[in-house]
Tab-separated table of C-alpha atoms and ligand atoms in Angstrom:
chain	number	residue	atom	x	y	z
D	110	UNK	CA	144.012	-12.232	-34.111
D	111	UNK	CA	144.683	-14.774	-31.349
D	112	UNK	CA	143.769	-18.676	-32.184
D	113	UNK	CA	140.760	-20.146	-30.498
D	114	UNK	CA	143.173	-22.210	-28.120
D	115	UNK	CA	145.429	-19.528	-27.143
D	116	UNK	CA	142.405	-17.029	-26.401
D	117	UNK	CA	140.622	-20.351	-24.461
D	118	UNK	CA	144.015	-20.228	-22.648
D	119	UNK	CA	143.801	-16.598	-21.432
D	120	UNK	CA	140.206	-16.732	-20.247
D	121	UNK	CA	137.875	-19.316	-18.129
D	122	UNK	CA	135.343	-18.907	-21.042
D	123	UNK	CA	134.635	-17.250	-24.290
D	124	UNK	CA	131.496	-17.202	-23.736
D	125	UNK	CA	129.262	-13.464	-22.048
D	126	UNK	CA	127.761	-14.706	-19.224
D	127	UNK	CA	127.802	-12.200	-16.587
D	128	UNK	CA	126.613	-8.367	-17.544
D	129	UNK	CA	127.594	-5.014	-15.200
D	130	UNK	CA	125.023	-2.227	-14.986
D	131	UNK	CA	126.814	0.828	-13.619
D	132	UNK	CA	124.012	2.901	-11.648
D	133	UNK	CA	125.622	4.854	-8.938
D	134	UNK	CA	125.177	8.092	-10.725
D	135	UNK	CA	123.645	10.755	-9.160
D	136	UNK	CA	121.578	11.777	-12.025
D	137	UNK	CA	122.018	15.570	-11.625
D	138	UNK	CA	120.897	16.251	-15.383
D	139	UNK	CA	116.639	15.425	-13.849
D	140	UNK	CA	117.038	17.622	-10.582
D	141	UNK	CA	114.757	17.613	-9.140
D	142	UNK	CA	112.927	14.428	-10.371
D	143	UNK	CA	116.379	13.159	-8.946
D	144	UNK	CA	116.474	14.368	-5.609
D	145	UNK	CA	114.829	11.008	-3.832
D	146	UNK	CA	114.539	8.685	-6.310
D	147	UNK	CA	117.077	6.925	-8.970
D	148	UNK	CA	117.266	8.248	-12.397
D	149	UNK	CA	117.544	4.850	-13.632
D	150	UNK	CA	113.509	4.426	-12.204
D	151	UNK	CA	111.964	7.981	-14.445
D	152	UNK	CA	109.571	5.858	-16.414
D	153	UNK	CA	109.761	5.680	-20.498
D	154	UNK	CA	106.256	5.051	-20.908
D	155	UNK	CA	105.128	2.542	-18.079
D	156	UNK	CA	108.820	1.264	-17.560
D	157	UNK	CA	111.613	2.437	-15.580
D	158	UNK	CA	114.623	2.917	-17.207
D	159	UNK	CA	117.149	0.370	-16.127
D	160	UNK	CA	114.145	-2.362	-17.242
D	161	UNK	CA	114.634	-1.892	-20.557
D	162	UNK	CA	118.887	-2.745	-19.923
D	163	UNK	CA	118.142	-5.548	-18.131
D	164	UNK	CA	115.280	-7.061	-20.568
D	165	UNK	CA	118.294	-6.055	-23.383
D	166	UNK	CA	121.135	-8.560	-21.036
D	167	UNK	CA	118.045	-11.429	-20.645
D	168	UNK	CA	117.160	-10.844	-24.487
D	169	UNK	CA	121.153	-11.463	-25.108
D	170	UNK	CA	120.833	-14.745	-23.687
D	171	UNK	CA	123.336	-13.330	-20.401
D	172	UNK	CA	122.191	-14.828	-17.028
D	173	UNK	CA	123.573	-13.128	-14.880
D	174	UNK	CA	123.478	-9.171	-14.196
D	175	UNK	CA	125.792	-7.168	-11.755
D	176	UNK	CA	124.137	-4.320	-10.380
D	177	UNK	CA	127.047	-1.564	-8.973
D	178	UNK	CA	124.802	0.506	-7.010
D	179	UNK	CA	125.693	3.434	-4.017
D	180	UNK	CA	123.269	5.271	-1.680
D	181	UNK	CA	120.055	5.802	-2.382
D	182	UNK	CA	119.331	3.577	-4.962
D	183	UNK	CA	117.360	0.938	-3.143
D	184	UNK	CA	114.044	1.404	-5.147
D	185	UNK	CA	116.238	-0.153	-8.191
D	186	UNK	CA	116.594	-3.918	-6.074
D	187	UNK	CA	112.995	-3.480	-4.634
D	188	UNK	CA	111.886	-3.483	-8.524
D	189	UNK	CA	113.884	-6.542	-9.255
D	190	UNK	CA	112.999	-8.491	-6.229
D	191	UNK	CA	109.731	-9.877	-5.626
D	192	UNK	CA	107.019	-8.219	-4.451
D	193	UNK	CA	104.888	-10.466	-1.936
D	194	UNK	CA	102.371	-7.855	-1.066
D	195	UNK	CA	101.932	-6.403	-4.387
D	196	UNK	CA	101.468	-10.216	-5.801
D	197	UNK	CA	99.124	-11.241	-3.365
D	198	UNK	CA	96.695	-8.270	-3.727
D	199	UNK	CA	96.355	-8.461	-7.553
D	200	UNK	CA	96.051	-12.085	-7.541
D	201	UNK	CA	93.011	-11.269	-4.823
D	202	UNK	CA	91.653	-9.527	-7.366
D	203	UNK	CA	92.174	-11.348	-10.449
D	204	UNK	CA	94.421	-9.383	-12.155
D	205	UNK	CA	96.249	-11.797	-13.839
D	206	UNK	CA	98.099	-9.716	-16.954
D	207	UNK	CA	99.381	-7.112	-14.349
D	208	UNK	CA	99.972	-10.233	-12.026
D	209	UNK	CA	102.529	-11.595	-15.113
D	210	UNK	CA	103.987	-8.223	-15.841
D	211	UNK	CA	104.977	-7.736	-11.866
D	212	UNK	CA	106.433	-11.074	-11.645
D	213	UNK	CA	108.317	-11.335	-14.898
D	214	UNK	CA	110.458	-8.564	-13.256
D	215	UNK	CA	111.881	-10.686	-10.753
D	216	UNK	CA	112.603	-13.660	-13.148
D	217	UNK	CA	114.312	-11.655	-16.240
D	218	UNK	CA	117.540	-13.021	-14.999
D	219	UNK	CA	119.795	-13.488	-11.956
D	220	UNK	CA	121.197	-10.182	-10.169
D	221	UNK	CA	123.925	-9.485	-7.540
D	222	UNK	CA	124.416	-6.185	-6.062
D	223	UNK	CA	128.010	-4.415	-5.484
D	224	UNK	CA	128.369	-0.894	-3.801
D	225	UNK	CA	130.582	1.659	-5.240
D	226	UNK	CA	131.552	4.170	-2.308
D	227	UNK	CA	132.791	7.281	-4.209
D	228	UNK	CA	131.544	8.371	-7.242
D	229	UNK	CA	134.849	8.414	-8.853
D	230	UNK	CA	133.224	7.157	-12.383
D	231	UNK	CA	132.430	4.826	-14.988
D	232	UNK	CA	136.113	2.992	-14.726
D	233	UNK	CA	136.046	3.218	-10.715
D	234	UNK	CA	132.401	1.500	-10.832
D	235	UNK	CA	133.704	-1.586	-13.271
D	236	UNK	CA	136.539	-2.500	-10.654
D	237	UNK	CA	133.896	-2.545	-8.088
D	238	UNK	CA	132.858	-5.903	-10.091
D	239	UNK	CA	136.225	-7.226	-10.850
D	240	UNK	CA	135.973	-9.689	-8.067
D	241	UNK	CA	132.525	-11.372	-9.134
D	242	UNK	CA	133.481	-11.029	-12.144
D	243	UNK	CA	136.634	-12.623	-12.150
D	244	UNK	CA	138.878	-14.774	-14.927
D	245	UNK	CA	136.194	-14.380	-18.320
D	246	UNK	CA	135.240	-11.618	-20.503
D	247	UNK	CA	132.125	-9.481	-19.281
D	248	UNK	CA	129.344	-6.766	-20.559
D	249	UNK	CA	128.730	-3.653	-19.730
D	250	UNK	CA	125.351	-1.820	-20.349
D	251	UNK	CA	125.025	2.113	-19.908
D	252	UNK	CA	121.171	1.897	-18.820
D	253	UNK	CA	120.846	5.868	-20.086
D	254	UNK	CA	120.976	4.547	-23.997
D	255	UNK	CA	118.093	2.872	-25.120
D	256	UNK	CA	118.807	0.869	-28.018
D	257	UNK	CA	115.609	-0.604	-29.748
D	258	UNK	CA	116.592	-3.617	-32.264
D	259	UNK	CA	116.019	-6.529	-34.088
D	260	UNK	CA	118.630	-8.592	-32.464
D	261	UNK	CA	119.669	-7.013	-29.013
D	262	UNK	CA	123.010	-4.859	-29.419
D	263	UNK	CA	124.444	-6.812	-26.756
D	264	UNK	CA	123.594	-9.953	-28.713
D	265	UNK	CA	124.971	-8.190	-31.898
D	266	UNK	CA	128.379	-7.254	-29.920
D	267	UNK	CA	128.724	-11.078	-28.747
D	268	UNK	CA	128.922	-12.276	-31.988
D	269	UNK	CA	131.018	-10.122	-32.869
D	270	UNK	CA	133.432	-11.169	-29.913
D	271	UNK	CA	132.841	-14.381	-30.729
D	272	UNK	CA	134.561	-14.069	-34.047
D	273	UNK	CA	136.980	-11.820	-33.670
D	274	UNK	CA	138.213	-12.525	-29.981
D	275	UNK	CA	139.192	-8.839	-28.693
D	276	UNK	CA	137.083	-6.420	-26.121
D	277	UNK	CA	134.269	-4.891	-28.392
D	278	UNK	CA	132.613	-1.071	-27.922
D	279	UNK	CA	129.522	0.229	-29.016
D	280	UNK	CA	129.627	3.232	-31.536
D	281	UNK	CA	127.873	5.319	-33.681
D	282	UNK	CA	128.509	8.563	-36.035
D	283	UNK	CA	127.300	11.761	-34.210
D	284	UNK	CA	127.549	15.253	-35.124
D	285	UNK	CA	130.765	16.975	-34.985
D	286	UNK	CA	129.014	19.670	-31.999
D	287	UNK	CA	128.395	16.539	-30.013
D	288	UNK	CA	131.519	14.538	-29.639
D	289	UNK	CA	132.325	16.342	-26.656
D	290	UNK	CA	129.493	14.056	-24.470
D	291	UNK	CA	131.207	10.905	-26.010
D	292	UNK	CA	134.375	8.618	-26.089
D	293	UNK	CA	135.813	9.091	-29.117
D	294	UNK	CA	137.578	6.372	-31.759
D	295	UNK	CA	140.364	6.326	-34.437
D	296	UNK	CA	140.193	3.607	-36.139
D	297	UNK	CA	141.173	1.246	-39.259
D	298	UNK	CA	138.448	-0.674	-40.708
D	299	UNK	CA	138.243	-3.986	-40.733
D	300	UNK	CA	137.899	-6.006	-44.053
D	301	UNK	CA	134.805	-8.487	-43.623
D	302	UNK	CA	132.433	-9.694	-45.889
D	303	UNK	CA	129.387	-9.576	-43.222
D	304	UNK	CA	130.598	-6.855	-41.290
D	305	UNK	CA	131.290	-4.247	-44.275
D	306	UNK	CA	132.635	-0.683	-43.399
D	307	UNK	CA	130.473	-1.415	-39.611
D	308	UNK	CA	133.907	-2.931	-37.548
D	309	UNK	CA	137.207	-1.013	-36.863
D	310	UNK	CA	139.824	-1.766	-35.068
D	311	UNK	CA	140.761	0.596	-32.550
D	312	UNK	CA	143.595	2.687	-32.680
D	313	UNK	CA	143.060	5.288	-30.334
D	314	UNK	CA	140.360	7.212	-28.133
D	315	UNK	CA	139.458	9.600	-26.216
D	316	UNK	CA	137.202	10.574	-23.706
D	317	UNK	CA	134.814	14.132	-24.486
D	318	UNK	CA	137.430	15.360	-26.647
D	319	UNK	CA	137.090	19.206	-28.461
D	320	UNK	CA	135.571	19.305	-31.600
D	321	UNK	CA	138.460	20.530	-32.971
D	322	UNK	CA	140.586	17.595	-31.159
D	323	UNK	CA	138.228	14.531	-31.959
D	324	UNK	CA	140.151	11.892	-33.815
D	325	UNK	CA	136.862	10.881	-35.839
D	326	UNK	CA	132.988	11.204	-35.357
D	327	UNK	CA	132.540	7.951	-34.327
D	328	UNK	CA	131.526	8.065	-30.690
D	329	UNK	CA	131.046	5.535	-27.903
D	330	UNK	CA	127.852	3.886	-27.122
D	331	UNK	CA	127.157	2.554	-23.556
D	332	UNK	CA	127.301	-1.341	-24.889
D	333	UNK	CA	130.806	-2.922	-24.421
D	334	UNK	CA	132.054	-6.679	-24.317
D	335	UNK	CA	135.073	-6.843	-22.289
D	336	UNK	CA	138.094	-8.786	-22.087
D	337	UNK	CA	139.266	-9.684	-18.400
D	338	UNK	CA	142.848	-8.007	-18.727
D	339	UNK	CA	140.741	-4.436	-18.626
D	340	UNK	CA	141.054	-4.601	-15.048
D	341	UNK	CA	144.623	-4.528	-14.986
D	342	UNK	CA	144.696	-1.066	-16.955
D	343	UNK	CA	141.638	0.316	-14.748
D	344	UNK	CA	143.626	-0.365	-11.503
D	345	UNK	CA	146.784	1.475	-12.700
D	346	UNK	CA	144.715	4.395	-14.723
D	347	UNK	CA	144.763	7.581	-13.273
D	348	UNK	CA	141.681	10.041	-13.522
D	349	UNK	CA	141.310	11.632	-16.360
D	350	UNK	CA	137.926	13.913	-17.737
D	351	UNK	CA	136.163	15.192	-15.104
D	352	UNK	CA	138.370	14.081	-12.291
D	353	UNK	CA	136.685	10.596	-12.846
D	354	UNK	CA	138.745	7.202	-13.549
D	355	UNK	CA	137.752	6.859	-17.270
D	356	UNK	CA	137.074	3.279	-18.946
D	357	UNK	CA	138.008	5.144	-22.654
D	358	UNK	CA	141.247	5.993	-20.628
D	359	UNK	CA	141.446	2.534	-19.586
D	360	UNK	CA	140.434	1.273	-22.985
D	361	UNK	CA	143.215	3.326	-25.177
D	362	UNK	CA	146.250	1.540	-22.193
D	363	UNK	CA	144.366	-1.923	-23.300
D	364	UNK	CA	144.401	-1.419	-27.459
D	365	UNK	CA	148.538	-1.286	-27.185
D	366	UNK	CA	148.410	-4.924	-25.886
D	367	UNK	CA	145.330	-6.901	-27.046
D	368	UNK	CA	142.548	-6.098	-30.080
D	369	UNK	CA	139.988	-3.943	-29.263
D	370	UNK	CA	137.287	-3.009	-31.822
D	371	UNK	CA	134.649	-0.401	-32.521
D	372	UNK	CA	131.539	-1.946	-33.719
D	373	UNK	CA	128.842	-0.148	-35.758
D	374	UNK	CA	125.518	-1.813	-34.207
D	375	UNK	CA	122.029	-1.906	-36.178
D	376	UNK	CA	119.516	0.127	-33.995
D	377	UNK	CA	118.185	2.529	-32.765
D	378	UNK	CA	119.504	4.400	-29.787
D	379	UNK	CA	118.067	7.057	-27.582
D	380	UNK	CA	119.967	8.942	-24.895
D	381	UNK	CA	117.712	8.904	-22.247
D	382	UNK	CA	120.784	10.183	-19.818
D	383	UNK	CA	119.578	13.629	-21.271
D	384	UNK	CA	116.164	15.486	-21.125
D	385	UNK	CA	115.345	16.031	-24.831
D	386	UNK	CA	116.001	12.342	-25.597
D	387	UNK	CA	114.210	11.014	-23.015
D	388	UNK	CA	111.227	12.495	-24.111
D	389	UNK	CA	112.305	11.111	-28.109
D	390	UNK	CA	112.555	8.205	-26.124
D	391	UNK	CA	109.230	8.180	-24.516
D	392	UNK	CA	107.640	9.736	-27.700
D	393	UNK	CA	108.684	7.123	-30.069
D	394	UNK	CA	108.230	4.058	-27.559
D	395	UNK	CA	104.560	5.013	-26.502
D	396	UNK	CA	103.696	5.401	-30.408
D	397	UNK	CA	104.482	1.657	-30.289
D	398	UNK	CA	102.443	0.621	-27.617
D	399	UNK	CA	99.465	-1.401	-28.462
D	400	UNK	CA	97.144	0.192	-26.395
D	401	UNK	CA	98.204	3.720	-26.456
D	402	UNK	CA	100.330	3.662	-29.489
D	403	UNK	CA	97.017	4.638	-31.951
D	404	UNK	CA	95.120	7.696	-29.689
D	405	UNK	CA	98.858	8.789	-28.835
D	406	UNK	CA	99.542	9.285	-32.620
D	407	UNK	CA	96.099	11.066	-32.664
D	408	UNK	CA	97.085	13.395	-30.217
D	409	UNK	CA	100.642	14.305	-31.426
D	410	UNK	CA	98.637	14.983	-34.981
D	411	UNK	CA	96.528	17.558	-33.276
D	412	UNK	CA	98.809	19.702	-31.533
D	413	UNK	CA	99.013	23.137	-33.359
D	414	UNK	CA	102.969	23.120	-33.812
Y	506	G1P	C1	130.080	7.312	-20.785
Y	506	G1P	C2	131.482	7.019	-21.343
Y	506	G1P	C3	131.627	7.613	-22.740
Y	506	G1P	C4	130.505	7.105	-23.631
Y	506	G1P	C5	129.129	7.370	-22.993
Y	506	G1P	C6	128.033	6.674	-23.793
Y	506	G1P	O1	129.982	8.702	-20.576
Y	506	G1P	O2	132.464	7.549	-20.466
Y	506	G1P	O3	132.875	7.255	-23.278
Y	506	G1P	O4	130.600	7.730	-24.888
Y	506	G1P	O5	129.076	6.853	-21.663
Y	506	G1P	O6	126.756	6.970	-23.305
Y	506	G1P	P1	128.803	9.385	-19.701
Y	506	G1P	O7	127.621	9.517	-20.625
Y	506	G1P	O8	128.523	8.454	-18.552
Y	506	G1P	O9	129.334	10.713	-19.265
């Protein structure tokens, strides 16, 4: 592990301060909800999707959230901006609550918008960012996972960085069947009182692998903390799964020079990228919802299943 002064060297600043949101997907897996609107705007309850990310990077104490966006996905900046009309009318009619709600949006934290032309992937979308992201380590949130928790994953995976210094990745243990949909680690665990048998460092990866091929079961989650020198390895990484430039691929060039580490976050995640757990999703978030949470419950009881 690299000293404090050394790392300080490297980078402008230890600390997270700027978070990318990749959401130039074409969401093909909710055609036809899909076909004019962004995925990241389906509703979990009375919430669009990439609301929940971006309350996640303002929870996590990160000001500042980069947006890579393509065509079509204007409705995402509308919600984030704010809305004169919208404002006006409900404070016409004294509707303050809602009034709070629709202006909160607009104040969770800073955003900046980059376009990515071709969608040529999760690794192609982070260099899109490289240049307003510059010289200091970085997030990135996957808006498609959901992760309810005490302390924001995000939050978790800082701390984490904070002590140990390398890039950090999300992960959890899935089902053997399902490591294809994932990155995939190897790795050696790391001996820490706090952190026991929930840290590893890396030693390999690999992105949707075979069952039969997959190194381990522990699979990436779309949280990461990022070192700077990952956009050195993106530029010269060629496309891998899917035809796509691949961060994992990125990611496994970056482990043979500098620390990287999976980290076992405490949460709850839902993979709202998929149709069956967006509607665990919405199930399990509505039952917590003050105001529908109770008749909801009711209602789920009484269905003859
Ligand atoms: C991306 C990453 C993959 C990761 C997953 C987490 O894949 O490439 O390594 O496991 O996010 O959600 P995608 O789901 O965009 O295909």
């Amino acid at each position: 592990m690299a000293h404090e002064s050394e790392r300080n060297g490297r980078w402008a600043t230890l600390e997270i301060r700027k978070a990318v949101l990749p959401v130039a997907g074409l969401g093909t897996r909710f055609l036809p909800a899909t076909k004019s609107q962004p995925k990241e705007m389906l509703p979990i309850v009375d919430k669009p999707l990439v609301q929940y990310g971006v309350e996640e990077v303002a929870a996590s104490g990160i000001p500042l959230a980069i947006f890579v966006t393509g065509r079509g996905k204007n409705a995402i900046e509308d919600h984030f901006d704010v809305s004169f009309e919208l404002e006006h009318m409900l404070a016409g009619r004294g509707k303050e609550r809602l009034l709070n709600q629709v202006r909160s949006i607009s104040r969770l934290v800073e955003i900046n918008y980059v376009r990515q032309k071709n969608p040529l992937g999760l690794g192609h979308a982070l260099l899109m960012a490289k240049a307003m992201i510059g010289a200091e380590p970085f997030a990135v949130l996957l808006a498609d996972d959901i992760i309810d928790a005490p302390v924001p994953c995000l939050k978790q995976m800082m701390e984490v960085f904070r002590r140990f210094g390398g890039s950090v990745v999300a992960i959890q243990n899935v089902d053997r069947k399902a490591v294809s949909s994932y990155g995939i680690i190897k790795g050696t665990p790391v001996a820490d009182a706090d952190l026991r048998d929930r840290l590893f460092r890396i030693t390999d990866m690999v992105e949707k692998p075979e069952p039969r091929e997959a190194p381990s079961n522990l699979a990436i989650i779309g949280r990461y903390i990022l070192t700077p020198s990952i956009f050195k390895e993106l530029a010269s990484t060629p496309r891998g799964a899917g035809g796509e430039i691949q961060l994992t691929d990125a990611l496994r060039r970056l482990l043979k020079k500098e620390p990287v580490y999976g980290f076992i976050f405490e949460g709850k995640r839902y993979d709202a990228g998929d149709k069956l757990g967006f509607l665990e999703a919405t199930v399990e978030i509505a039952l917590k919802q003050p105001e529908i949470g109770k008749p909801f419950r009711k209602y789920l009881k009484g269905l003859k299943i």
